[in-house]
Coordinates of N, CA, C and O and ligand atoms in Angstrom, one line a residue:
X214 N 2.2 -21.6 -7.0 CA 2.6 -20.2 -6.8 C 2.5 -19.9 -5.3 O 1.5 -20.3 -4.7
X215 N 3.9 -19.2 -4.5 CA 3.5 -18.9 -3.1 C 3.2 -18.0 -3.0 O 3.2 -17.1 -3.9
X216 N 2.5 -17.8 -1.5 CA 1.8 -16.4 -0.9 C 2.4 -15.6 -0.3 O 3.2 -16.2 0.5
X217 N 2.5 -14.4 -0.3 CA 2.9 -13.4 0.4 C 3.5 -13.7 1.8 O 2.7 -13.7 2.7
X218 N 4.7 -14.0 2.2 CA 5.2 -14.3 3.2 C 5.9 -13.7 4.2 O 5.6 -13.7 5.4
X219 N 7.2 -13.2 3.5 CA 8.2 -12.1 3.4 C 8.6 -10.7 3.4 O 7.8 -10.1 2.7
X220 N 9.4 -10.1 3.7 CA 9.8 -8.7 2.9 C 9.9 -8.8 1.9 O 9.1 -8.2 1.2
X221 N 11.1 -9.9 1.2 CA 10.8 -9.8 -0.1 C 9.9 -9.9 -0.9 O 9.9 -9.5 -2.1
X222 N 9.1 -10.5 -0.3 CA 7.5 -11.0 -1.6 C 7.1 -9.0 -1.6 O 7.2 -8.1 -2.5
X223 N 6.8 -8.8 0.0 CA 6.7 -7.2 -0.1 C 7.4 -6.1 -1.4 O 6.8 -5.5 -2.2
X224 N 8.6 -6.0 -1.3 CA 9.2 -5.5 -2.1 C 9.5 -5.7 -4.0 O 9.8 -5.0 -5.0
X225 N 9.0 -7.2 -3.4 CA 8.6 -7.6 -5.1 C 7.6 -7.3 -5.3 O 7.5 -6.5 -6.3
X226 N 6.7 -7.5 -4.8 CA 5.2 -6.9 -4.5 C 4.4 -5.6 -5.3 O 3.5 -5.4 -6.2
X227 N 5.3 -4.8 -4.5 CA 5.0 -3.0 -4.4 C 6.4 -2.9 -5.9 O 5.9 -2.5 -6.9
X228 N 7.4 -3.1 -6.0 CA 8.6 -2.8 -6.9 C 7.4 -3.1 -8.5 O 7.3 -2.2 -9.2
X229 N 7.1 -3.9 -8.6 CA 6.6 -4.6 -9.8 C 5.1 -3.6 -10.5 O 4.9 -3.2 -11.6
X230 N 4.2 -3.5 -8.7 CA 3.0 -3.0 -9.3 C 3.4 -1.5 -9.8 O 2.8 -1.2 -10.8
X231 N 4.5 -0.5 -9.1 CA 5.0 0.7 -9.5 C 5.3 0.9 -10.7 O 4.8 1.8 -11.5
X232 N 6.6 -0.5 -11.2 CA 6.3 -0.4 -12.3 C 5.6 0.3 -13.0 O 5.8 1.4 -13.5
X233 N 4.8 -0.6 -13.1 CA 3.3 -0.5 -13.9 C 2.8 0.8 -14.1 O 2.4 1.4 -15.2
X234 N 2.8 1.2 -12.7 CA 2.1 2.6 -12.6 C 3.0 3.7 -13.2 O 2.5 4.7 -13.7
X235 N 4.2 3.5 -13.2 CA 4.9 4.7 -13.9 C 4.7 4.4 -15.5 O 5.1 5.2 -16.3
X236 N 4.3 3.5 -15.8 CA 4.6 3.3 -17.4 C 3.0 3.4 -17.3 O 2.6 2.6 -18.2
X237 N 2.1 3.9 -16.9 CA 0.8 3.6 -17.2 C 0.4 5.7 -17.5 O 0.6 6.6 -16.8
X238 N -0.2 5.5 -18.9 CA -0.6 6.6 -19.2 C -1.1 7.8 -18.2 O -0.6 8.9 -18.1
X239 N -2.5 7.1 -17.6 CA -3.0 7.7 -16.9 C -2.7 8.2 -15.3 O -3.0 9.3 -14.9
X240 N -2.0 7.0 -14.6 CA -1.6 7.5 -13.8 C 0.0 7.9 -13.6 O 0.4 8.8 -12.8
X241 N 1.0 7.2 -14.5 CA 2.2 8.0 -14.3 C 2.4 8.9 -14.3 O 3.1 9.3 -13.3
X242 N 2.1 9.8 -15.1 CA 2.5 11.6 -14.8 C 2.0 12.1 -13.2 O 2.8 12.7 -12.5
X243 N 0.8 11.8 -13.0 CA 0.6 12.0 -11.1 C 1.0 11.6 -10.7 O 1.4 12.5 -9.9
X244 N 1.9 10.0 -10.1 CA 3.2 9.9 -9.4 C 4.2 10.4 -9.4 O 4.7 10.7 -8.3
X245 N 4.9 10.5 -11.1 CA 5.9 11.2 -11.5 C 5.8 12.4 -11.3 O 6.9 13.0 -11.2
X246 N 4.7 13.2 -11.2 CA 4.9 15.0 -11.3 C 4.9 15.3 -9.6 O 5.3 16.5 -9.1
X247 N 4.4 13.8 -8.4 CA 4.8 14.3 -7.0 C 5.8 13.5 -6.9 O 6.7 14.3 -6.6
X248 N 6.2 12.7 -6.8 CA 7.3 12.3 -6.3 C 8.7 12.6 -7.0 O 9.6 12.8 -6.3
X249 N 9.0 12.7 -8.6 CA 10.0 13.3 -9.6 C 10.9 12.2 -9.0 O 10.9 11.0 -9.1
X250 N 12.1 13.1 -8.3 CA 13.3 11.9 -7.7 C 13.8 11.5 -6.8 O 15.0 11.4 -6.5
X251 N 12.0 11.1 -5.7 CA 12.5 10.8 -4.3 C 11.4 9.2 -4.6 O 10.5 8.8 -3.9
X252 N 11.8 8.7 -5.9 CA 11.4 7.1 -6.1 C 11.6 6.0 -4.7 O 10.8 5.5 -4.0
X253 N 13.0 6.0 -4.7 CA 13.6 5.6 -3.3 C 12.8 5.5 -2.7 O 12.1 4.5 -2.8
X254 N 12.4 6.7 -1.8 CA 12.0 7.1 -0.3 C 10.4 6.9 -0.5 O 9.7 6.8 0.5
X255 N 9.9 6.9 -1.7 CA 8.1 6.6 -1.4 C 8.1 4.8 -1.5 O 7.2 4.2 -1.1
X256 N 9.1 4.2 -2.1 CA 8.9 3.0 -2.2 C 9.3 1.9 -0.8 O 8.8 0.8 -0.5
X257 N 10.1 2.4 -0.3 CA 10.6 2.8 1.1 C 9.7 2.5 2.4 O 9.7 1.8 3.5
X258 N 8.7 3.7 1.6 CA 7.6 3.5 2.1 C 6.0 2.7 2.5 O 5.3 2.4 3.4
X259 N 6.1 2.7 1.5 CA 4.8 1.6 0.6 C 5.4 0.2 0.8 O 4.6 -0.7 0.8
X260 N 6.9 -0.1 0.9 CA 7.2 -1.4 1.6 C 6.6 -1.4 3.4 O 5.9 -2.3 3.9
X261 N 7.0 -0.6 3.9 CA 6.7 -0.7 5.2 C 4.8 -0.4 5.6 O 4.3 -0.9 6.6
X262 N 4.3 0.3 4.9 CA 2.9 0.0 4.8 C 2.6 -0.9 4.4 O 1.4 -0.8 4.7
X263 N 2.7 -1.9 3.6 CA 2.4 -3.3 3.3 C 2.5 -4.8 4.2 O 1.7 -5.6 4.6
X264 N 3.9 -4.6 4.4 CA 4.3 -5.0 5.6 C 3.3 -5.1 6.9 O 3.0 -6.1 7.6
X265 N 2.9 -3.7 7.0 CA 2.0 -3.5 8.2 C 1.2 -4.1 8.0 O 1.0 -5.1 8.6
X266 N 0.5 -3.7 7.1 CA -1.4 -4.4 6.8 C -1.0 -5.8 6.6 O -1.8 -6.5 7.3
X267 N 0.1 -6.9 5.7 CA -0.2 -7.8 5.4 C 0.5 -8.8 6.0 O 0.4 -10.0 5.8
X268 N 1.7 -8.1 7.0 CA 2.5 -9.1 7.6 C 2.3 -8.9 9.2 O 2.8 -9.6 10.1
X269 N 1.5 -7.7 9.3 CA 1.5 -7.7 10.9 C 2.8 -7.2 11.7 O 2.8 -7.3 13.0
X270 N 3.7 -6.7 11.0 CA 5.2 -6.1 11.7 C 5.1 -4.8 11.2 O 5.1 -4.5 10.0
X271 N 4.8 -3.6 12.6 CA 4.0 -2.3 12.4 C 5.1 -1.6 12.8 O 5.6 -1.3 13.9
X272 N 5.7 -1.2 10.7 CA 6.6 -0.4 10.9 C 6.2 1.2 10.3 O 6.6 2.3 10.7
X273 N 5.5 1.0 9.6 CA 4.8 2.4 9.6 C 3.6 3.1 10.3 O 2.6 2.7 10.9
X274 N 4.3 4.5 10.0 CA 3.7 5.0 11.3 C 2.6 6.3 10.9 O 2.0 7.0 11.7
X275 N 2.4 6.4 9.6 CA 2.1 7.8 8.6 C 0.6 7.5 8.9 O -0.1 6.7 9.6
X276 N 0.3 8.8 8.1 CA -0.9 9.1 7.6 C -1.2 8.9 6.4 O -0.8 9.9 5.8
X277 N -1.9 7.6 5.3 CA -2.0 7.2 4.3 C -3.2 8.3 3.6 O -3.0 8.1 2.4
X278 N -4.0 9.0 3.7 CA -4.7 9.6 3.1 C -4.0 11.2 3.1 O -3.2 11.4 2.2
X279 N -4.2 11.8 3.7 CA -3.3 12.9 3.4 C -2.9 13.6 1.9 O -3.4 14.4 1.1
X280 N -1.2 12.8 1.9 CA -0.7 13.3 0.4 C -1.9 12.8 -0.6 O -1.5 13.1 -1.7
X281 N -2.9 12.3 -0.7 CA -3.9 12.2 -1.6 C -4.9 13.2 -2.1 O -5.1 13.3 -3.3
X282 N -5.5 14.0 -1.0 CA -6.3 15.3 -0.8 C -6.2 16.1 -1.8 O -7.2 16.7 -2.1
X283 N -5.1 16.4 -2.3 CA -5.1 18.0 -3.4 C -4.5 16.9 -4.6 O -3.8 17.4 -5.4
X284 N -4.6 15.3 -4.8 CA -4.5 15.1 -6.2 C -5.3 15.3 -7.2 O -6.5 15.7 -6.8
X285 N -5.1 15.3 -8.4 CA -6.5 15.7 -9.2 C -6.6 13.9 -10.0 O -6.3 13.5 -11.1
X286 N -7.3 13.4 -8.9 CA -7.9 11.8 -9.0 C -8.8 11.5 -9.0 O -9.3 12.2 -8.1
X287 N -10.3 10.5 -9.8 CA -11.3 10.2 -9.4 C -11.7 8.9 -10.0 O -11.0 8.0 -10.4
X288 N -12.4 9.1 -9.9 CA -12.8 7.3 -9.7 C -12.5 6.4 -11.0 O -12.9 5.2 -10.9
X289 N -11.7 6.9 -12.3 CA -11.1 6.4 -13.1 C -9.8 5.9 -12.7 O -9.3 4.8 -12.8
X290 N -9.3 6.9 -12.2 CA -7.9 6.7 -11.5 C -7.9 5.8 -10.6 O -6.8 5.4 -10.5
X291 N -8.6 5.2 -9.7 CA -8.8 4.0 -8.5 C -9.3 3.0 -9.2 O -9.4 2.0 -8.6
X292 N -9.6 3.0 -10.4 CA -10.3 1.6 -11.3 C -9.1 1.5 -11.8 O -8.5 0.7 -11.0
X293 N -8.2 1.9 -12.9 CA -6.8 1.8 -13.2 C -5.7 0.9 -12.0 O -5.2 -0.2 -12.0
X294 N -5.7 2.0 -11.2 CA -5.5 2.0 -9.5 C -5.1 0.5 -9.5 O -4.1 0.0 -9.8
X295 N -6.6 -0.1 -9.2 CA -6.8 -1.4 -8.6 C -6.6 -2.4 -9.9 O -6.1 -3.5 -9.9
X296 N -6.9 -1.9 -10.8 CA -6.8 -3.3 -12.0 C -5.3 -3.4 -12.1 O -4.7 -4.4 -12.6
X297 N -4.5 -2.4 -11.8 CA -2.6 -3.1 -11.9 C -2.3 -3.5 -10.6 O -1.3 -4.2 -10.5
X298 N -3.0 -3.3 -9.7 CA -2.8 -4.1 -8.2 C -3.2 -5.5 -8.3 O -2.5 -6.5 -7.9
X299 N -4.3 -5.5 -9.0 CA -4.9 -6.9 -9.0 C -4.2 -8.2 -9.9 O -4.2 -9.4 -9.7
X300 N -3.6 -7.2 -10.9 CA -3.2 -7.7 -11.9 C -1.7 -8.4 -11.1 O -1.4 -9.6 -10.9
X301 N -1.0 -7.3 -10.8 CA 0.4 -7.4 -9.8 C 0.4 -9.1 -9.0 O 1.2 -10.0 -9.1
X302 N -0.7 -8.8 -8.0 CA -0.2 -9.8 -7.1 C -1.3 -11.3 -7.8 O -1.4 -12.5 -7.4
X303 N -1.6 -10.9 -8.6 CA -2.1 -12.2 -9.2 C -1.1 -12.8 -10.2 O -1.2 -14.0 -10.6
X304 N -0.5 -12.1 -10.5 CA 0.9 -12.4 -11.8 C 1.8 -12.5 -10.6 O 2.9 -12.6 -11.2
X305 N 2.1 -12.5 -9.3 CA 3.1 -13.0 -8.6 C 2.9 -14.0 -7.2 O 3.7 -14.7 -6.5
X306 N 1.7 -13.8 -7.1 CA 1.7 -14.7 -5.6 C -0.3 -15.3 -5.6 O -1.0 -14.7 -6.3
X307 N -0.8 -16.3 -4.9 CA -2.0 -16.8 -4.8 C -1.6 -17.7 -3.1 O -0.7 -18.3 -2.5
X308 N -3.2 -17.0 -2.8 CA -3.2 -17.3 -1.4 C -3.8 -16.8 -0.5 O -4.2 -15.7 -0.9
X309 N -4.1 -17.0 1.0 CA -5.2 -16.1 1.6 C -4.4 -14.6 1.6 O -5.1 -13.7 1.3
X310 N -3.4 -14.5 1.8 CA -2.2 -12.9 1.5 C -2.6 -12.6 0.6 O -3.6 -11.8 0.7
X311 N -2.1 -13.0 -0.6 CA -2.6 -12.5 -1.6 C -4.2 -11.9 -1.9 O -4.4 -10.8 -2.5
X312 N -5.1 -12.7 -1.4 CA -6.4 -12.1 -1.6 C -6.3 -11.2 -0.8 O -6.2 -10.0 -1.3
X313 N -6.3 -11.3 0.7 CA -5.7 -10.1 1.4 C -5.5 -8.6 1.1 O -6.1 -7.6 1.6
X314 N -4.5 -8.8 0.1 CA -3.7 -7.9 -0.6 C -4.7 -6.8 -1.4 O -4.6 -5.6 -1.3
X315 N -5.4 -7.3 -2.2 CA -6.4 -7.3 -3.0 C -7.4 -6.7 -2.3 O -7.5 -5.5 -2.6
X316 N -8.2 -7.2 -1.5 CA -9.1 -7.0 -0.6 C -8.9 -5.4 -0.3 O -9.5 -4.4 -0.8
X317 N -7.8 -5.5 0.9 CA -6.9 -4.2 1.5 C -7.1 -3.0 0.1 O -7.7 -1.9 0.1
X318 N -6.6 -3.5 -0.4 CA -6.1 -2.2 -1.8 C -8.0 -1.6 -2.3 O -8.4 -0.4 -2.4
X319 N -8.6 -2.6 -2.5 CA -10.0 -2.2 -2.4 C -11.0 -1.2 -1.7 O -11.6 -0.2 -1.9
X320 N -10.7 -2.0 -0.7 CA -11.1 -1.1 0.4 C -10.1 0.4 0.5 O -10.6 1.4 0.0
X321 N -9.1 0.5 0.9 CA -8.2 1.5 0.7 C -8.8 2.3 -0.5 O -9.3 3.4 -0.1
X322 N -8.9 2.0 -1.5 CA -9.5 2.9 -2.8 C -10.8 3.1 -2.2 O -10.8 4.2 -1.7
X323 N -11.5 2.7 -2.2 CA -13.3 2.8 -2.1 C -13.4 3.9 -0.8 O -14.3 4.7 -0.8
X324 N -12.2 3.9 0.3 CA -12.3 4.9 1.6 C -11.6 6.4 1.3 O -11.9 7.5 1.8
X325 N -10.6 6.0 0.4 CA -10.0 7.6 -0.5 C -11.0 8.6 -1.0 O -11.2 9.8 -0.7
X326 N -11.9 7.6 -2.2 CA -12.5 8.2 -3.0 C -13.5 8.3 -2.3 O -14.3 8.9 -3.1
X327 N -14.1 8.1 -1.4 CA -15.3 8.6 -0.2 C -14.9 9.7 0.3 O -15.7 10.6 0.2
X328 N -13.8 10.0 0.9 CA -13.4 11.0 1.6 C -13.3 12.2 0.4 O -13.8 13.3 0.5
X329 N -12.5 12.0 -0.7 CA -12.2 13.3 -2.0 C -13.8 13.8 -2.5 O -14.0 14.8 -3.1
X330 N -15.1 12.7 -2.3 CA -16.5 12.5 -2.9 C -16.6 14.0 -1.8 O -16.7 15.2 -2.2
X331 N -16.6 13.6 -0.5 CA -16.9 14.5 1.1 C -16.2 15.7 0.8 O -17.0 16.6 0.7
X332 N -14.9 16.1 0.7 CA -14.1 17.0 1.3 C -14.3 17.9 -0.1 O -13.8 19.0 -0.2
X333 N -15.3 17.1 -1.6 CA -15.0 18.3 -2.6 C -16.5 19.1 -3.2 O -16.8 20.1 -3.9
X334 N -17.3 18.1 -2.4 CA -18.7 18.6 -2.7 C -19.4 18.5 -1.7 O -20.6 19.0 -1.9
X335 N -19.2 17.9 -0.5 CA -19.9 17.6 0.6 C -21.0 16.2 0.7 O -21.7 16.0 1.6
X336 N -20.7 15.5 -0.5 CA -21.8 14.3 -0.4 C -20.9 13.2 0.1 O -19.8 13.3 0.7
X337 N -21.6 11.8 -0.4 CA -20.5 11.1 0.0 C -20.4 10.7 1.5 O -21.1 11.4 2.1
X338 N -19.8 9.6 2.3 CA -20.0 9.5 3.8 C -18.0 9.2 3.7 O -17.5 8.5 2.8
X339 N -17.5 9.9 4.8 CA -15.9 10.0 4.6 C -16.2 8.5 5.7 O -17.1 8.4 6.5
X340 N -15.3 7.5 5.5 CA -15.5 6.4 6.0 C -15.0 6.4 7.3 O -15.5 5.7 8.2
X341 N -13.6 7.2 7.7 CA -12.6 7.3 8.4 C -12.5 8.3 8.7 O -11.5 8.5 9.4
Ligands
LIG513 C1 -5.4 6.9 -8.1 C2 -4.8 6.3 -7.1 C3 -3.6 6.8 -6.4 C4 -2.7 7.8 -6.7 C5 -2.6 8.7 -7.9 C6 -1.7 7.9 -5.6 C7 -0.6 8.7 -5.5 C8 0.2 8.9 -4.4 C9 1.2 9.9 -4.2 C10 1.5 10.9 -5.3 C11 1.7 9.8 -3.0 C12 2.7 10.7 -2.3 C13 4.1 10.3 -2.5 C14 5.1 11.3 -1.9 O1 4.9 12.5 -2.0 O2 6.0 10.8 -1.3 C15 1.1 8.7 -2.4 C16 1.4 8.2 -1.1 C17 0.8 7.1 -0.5 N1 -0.2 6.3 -1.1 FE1 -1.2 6.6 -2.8 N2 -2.1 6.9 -4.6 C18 -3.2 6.3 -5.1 C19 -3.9 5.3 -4.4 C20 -3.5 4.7 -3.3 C21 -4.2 3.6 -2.6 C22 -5.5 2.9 -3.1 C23 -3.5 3.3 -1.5 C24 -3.7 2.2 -0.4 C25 -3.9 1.0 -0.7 C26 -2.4 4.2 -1.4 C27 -1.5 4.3 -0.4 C28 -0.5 5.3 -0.2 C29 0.3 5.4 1.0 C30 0.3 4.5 2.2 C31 1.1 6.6 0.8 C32 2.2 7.1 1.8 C33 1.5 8.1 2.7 C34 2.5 8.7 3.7 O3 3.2 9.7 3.3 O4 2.7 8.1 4.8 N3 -2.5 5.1 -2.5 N4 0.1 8.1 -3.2

């Protein structure tokens, strides 16, 4: 199996784990009920944030926590989250990227749900 190399592995990557996520009980309706029918333009995007972190070509330029702030998400939703990410690039690619990938998405979840722990009851240490 190869590793994460490419845009395309990227786009296969993020295209596949989405999937997932829209057909998944718990989190599809909260994608679907923010994004509805600008699919395109977030996937768009999440290509070019991937890219960044895992290929080193810094095409995005956003603020990744943000649109997350007023979801109604918690730490079931980042366990879901991460087990179709893990699942994703393990059912498509193996390799130091690939763990990478993995890694990133971890941490990414673990620094969200620190910050929503901070910003909704005040405990918690916001990481970033
Ligand atoms: C329960 C988990 C999560 C949910 C429900 C969720 C949902 C969403 C939604 C609804 C958007 C906004 C789409 C739009 O309005 O265009 C978004 C954007 C985004 N998400 Fe997540 N997300 C989750 C976890 C994560 C994690 C763990 C990461 C990082 C690895 C991540 C990275 C991003 C990025 C980079 C954006 C685009 C931010 C921008 O506008 O520049 N998300 N997410």
């Amino acid at each position: 199996m190869k590793d994460i190399t490419v845009m395309e592995d990227i786009q296969l990557l993020v295209n596949t784990f989405y999937e997932k996520v829209q057909a998944d009980e718990l989190l599809g309706p909260i994608f679907n009920g923010v994004i509805q029918d600008r699919w395109p333009v977030h996937l768009e995007k999440m290509y070019r944030f991937w890219q960044t972190v895992l290929l080193e070509e810094h095409t995005y330029f956003g603020r990744p926590f943000p649109p997350h702030a007023q979801l109604p998400i918690e730490q079931a939703h980042f366990d879901t989250w991460l087990r179709h990410w893990h699942e994703t690039v393990d059912s498509l690619f193996a390799g130091p990227k690939a763990e990478e990938a993995k890694w990133r998405g971890g941490k990414m979840a673990l620094m969200f749900m620190s910050k929503l722990d901070y910003y909704r009851n005040g405990t918690g240490t916001p990481l970033l």
